[in-house]
mmCIF file as gemmi writes it, N, C-alpha and C atoms, coordinates in Angstrom:
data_model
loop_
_atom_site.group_PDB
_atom_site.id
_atom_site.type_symbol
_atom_site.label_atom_id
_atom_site.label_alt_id
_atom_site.label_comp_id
_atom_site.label_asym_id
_atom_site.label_entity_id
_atom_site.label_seq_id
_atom_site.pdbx_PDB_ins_code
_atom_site.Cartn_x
_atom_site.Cartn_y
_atom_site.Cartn_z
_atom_site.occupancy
_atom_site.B_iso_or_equiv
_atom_site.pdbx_formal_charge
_atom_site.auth_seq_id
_atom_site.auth_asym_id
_atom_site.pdbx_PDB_model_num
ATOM 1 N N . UNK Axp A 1 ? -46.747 -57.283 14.477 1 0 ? 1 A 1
ATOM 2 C CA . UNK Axp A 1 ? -46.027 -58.443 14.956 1 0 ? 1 A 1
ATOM 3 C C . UNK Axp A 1 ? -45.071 -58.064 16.072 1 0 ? 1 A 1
ATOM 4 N N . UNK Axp A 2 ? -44.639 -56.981 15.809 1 0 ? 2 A 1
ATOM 5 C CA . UNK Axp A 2 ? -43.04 -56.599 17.072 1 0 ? 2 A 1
ATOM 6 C C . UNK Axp A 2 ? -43.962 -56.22 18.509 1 0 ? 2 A 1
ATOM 7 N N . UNK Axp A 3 ? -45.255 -55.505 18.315 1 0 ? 3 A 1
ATOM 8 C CA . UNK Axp A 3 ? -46.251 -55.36 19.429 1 0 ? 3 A 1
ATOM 9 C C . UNK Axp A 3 ? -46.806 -56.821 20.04 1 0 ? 3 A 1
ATOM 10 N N . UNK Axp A 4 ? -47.263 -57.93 19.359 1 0 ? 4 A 1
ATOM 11 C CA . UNK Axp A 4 ? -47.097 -58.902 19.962 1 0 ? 4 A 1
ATOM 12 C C . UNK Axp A 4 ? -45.969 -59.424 20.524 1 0 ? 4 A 1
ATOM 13 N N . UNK Axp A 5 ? -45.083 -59.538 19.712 1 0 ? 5 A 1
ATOM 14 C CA . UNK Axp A 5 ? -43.496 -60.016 20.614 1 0 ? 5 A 1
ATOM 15 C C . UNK Axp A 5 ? -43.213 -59.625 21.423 1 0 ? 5 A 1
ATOM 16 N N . UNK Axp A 6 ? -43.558 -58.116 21.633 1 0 ? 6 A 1
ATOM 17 C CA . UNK Axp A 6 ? -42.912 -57.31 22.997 1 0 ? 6 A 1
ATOM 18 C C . UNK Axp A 6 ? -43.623 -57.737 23.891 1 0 ? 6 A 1
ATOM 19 N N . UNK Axp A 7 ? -44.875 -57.497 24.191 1 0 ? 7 A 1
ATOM 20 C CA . UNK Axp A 7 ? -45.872 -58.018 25.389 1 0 ? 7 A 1
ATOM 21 C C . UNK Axp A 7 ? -46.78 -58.985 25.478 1 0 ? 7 A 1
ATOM 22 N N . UNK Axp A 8 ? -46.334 -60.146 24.281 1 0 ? 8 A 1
ATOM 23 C CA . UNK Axp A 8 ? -47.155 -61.056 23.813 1 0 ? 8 A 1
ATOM 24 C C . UNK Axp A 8 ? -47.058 -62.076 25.763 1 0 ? 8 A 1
ATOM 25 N N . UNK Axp A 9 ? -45.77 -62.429 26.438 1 0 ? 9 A 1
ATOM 26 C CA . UNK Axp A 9 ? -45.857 -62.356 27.262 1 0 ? 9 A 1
ATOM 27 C C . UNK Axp A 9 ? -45.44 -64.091 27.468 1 0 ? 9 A 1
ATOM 28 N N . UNK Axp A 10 ? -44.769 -64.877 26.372 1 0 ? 10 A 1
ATOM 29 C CA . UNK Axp A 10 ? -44.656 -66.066 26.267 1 0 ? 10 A 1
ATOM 30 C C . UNK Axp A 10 ? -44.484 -66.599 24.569 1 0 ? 10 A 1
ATOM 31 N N . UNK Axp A 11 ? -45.478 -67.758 24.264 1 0 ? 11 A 1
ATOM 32 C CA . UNK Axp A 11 ? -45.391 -67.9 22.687 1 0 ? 11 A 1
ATOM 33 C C . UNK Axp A 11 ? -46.32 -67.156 21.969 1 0 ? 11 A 1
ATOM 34 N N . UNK Axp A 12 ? -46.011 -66.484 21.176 1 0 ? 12 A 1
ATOM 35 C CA . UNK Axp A 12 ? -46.774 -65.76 19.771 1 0 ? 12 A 1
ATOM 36 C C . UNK Axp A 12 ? -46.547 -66.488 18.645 1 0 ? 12 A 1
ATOM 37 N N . UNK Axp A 13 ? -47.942 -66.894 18.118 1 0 ? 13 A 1
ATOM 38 C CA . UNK Axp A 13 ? -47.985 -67.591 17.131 1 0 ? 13 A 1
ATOM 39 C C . UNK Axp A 13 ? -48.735 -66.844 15.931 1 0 ? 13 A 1
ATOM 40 N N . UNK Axp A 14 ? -48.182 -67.027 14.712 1 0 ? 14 A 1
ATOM 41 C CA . UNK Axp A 14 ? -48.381 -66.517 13.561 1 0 ? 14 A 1
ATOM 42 C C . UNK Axp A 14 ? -49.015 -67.582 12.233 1 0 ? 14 A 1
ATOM 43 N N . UNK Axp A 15 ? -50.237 -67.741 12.096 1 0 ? 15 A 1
ATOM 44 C CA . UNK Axp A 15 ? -50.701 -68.783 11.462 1 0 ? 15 A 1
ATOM 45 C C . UNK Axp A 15 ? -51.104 -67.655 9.785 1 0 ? 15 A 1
ATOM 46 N N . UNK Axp A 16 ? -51.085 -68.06 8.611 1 0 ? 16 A 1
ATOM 47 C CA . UNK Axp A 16 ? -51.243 -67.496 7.323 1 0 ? 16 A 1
ATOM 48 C C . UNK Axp A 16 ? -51.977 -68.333 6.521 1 0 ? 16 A 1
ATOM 49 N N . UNK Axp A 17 ? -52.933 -68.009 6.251 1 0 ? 17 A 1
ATOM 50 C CA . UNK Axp A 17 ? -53.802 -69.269 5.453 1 0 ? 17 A 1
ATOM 51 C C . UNK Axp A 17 ? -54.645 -68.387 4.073 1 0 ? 17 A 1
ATOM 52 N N . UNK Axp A 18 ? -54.928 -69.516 2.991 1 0 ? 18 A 1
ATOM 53 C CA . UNK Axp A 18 ? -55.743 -68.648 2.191 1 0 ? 18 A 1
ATOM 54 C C . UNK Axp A 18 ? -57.271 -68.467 2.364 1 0 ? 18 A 1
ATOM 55 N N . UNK Axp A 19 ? -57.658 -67.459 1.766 1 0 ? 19 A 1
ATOM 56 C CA . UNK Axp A 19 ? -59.185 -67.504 2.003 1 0 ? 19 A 1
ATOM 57 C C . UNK Axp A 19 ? -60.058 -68.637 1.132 1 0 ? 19 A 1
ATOM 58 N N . UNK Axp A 20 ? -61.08 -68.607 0.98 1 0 ? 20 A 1
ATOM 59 C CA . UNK Axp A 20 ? -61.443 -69.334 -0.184 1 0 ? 20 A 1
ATOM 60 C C . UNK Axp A 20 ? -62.372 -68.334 -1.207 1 0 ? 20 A 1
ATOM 61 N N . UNK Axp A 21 ? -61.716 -68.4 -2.458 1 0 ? 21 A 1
ATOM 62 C CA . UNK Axp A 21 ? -62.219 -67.622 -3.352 1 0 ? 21 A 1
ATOM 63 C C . UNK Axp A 21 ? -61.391 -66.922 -3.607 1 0 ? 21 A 1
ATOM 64 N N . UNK Axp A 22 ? -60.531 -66.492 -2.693 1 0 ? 22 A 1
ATOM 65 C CA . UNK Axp A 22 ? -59.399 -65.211 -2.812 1 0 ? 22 A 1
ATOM 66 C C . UNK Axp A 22 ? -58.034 -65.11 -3.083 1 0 ? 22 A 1
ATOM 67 N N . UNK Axp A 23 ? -57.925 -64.223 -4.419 1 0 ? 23 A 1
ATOM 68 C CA . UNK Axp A 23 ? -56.367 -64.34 -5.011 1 0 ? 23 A 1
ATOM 69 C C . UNK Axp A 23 ? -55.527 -63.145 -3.983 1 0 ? 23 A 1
ATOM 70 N N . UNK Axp A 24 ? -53.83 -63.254 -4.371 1 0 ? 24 A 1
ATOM 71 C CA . UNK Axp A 24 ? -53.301 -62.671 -4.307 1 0 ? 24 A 1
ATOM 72 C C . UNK Axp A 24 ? -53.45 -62.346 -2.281 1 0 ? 24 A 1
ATOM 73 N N . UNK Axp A 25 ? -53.016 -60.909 -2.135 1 0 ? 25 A 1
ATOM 74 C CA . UNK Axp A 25 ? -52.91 -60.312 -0.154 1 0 ? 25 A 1
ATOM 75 C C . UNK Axp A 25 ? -54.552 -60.659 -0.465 1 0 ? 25 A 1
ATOM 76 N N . UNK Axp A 26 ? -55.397 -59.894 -1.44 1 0 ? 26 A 1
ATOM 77 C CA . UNK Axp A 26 ? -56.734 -60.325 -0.876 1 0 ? 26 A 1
ATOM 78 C C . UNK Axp A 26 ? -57.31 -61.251 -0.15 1 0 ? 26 A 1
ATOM 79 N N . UNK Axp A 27 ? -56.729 -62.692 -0.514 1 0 ? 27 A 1
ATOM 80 C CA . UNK Axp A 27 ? -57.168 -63.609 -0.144 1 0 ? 27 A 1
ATOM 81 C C . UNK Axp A 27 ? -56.457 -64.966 0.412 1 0 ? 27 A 1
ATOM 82 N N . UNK Axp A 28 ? -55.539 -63.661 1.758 1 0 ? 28 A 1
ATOM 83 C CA . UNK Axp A 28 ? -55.11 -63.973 2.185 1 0 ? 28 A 1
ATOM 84 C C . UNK Axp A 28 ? -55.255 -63.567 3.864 1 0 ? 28 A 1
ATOM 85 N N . UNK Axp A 29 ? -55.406 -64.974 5.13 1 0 ? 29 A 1
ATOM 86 C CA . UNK Axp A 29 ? -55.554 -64.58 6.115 1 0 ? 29 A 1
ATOM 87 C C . UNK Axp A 29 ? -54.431 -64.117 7.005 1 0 ? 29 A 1
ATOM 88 N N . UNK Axp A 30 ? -54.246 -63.247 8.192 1 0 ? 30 A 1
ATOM 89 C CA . UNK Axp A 30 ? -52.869 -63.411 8.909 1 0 ? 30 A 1
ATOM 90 C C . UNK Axp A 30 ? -53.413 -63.667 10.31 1 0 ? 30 A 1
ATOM 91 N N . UNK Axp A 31 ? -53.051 -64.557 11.554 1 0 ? 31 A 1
ATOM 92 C CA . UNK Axp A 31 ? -53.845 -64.583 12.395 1 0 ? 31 A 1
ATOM 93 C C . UNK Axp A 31 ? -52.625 -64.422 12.93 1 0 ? 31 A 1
ATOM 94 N N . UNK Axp A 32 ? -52.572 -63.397 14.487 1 0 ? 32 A 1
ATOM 95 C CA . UNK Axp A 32 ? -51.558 -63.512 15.107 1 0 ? 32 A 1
ATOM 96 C C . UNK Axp A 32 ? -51.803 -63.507 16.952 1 0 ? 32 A 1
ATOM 97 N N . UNK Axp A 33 ? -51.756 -64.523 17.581 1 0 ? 33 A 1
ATOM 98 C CA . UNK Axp A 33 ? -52.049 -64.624 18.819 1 0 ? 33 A 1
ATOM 99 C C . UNK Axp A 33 ? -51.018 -65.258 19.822 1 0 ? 33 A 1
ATOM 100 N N . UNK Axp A 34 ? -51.268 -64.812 21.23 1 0 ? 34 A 1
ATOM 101 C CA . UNK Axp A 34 ? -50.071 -64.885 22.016 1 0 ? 34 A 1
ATOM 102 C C . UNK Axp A 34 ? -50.979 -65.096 23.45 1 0 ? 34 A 1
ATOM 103 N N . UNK Axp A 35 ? -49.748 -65.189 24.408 1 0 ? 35 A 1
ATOM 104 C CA . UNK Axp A 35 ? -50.29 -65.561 25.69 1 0 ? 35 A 1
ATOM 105 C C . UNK Axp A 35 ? -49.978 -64.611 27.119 1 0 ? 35 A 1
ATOM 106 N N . UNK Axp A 36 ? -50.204 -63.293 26.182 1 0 ? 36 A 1
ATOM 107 C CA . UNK Axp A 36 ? -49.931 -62.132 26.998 1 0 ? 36 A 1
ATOM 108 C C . UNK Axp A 36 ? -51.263 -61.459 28.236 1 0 ? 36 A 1
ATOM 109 N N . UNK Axp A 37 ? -51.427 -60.187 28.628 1 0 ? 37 A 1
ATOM 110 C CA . UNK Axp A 37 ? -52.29 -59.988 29.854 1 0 ? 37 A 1
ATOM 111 C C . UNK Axp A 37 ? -53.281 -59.911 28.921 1 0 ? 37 A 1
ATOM 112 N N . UNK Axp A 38 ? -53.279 -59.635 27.731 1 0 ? 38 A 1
ATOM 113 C CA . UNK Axp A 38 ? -54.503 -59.289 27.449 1 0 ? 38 A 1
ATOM 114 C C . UNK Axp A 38 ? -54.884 -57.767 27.016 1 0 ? 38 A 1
ATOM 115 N N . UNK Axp A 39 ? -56.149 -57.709 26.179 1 0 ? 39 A 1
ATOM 116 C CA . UNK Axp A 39 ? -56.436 -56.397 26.496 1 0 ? 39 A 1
ATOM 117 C C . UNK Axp A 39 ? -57.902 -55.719 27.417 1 0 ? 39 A 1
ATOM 118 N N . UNK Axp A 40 ? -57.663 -54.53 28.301 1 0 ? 40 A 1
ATOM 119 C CA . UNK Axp A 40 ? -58.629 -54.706 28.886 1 0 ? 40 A 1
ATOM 120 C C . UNK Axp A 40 ? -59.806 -54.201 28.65 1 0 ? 40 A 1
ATOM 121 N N . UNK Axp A 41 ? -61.015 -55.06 29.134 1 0 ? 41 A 1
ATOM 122 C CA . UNK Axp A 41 ? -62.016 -54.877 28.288 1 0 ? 41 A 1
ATOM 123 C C . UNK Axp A 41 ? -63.041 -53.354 28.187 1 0 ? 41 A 1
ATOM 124 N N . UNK Axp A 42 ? -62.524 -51.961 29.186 1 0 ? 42 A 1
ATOM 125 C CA . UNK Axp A 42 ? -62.759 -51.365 28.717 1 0 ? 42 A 1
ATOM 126 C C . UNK Axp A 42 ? -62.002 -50.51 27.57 1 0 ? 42 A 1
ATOM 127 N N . UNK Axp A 43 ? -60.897 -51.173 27.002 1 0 ? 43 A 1
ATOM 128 C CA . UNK Axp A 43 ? -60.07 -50.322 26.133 1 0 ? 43 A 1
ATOM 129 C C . UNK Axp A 43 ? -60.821 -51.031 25.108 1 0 ? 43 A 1
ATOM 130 N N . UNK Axp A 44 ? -61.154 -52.09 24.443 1 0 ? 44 A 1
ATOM 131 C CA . UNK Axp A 44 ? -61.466 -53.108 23.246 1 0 ? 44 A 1
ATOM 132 C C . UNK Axp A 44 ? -62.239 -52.212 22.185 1 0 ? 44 A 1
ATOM 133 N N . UNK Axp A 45 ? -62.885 -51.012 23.124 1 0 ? 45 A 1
ATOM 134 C CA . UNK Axp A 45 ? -63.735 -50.2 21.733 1 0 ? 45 A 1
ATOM 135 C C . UNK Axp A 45 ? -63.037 -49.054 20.991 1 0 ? 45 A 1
ATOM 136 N N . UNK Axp A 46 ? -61.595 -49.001 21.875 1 0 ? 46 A 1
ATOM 137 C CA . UNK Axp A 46 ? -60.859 -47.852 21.31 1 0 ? 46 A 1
ATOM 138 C C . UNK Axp A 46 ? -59.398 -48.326 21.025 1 0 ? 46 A 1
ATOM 139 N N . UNK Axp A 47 ? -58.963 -49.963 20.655 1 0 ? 47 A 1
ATOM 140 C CA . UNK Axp A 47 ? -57.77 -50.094 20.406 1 0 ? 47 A 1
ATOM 141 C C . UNK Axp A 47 ? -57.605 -49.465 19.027 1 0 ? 47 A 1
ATOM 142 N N . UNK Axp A 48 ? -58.402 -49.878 18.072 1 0 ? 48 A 1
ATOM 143 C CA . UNK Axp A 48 ? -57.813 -49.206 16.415 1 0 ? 48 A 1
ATOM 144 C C . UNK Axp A 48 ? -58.177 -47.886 16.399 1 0 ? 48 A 1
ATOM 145 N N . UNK Axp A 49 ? -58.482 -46.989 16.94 1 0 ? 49 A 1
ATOM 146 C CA . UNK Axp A 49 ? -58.676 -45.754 16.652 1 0 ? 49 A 1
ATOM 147 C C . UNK Axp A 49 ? -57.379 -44.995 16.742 1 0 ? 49 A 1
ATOM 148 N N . UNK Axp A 50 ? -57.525 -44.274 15.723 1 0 ? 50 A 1
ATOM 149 C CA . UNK Axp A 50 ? -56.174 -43.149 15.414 1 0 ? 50 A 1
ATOM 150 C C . UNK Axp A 50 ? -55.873 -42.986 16.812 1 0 ? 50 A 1
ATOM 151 N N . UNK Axp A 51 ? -54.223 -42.971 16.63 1 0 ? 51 A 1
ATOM 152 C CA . UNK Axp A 51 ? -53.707 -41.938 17.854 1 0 ? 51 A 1
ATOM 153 C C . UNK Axp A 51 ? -54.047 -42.575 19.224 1 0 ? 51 A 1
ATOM 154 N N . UNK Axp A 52 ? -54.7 -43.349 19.607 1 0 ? 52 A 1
ATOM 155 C CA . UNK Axp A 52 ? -55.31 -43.762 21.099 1 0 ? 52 A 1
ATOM 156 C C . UNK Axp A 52 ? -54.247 -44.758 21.329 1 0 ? 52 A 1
ATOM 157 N N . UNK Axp A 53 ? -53.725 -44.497 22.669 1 0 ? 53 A 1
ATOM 158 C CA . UNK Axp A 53 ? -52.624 -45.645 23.436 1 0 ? 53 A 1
ATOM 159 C C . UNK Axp A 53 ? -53.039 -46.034 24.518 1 0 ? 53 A 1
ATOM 160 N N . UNK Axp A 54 ? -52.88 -47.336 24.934 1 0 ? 54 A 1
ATOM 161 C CA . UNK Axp A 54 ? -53.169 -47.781 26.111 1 0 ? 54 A 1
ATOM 162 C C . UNK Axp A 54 ? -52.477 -46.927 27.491 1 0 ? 54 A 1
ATOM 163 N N . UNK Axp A 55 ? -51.675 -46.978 27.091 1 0 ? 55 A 1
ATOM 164 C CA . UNK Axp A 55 ? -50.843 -46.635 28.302 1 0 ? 55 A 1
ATOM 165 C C . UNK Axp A 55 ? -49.905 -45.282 27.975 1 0 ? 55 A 1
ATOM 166 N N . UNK Axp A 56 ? -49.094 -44.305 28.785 1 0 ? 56 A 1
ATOM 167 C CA . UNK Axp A 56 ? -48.399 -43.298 28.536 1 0 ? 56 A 1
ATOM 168 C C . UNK Axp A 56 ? -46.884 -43.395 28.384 1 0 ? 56 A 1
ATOM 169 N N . UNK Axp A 57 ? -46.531 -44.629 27.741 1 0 ? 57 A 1
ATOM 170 C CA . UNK Axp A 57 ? -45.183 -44.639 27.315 1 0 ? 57 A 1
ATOM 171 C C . UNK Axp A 57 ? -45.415 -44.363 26.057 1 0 ? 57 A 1
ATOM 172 N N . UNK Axp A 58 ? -44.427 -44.018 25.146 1 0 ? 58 A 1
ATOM 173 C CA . UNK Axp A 58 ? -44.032 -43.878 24.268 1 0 ? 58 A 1
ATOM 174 C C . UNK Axp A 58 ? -44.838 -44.524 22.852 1 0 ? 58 A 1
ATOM 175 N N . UNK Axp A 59 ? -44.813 -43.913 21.76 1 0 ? 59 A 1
ATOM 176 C CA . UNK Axp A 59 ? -45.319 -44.921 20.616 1 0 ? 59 A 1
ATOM 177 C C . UNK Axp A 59 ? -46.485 -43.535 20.07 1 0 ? 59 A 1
ATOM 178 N N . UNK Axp A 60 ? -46.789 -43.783 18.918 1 0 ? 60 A 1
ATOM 179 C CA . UNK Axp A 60 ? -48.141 -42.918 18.197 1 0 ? 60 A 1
ATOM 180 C C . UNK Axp A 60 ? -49.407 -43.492 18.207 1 0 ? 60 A 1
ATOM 181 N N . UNK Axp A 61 ? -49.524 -44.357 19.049 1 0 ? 61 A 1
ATOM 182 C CA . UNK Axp A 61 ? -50.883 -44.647 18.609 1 0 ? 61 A 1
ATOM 183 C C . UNK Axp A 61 ? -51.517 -45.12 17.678 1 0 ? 61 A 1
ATOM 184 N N . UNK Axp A 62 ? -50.778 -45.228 16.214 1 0 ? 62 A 1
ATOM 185 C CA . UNK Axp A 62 ? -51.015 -45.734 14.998 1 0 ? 62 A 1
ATOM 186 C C . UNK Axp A 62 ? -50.85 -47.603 15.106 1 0 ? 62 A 1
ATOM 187 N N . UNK Axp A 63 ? -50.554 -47.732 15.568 1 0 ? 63 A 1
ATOM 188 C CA . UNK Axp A 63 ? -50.257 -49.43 15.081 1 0 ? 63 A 1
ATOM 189 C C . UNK Axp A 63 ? -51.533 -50.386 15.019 1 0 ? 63 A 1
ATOM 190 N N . UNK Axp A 64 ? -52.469 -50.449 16.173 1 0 ? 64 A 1
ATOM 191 C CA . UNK Axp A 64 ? -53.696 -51.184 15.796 1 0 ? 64 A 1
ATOM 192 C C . UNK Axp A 64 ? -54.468 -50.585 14.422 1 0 ? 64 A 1
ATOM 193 N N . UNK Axp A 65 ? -54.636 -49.321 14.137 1 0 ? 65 A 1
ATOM 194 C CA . UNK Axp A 65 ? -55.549 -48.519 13.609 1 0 ? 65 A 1
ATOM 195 C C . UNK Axp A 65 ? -54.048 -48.695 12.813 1 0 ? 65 A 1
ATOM 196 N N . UNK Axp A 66 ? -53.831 -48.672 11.701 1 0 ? 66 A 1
ATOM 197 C CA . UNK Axp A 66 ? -53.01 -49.08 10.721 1 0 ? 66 A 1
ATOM 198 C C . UNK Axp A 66 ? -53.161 -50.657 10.438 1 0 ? 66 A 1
ATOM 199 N N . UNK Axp A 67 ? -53.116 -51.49 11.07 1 0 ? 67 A 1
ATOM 200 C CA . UNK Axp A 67 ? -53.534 -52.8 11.052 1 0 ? 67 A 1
ATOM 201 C C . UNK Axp A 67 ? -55.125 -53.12 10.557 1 0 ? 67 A 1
């Protein structure tokens, strides 16, 4: 969520809904979207992978790939 806020780039919206069938976090959705640059489409195959950052500021690399 604080990675969307930071470069979301305008409104970030956070919608939570249940699944159907599903108790408890299981069955539960989190959708979180914003009106930022985007990501670009040759990074899209390596955002959740351990350790991989878009860019060379700061941060571990963990946050998509933890998500």
């Amino acid at each position: 969520l604080e990675n969307a806020v930071r470069h979301g780039g305008g409104t970030v919206t956070i919608d939570i809904a249940p699944t159907a069938g599903g108790e408890g976090p299981e069955g539960t959705v989190i959708t979180v979207s914003d009106e930022g640059q985007g990501i670009p489409e040759e990074s899209m195959n390596r955002v959740f992978t351990r350790f991989w950052r878009g860019s060379k500021r700061g941060g571990t690399g963990l946050g998509l790939y933890i998500v």
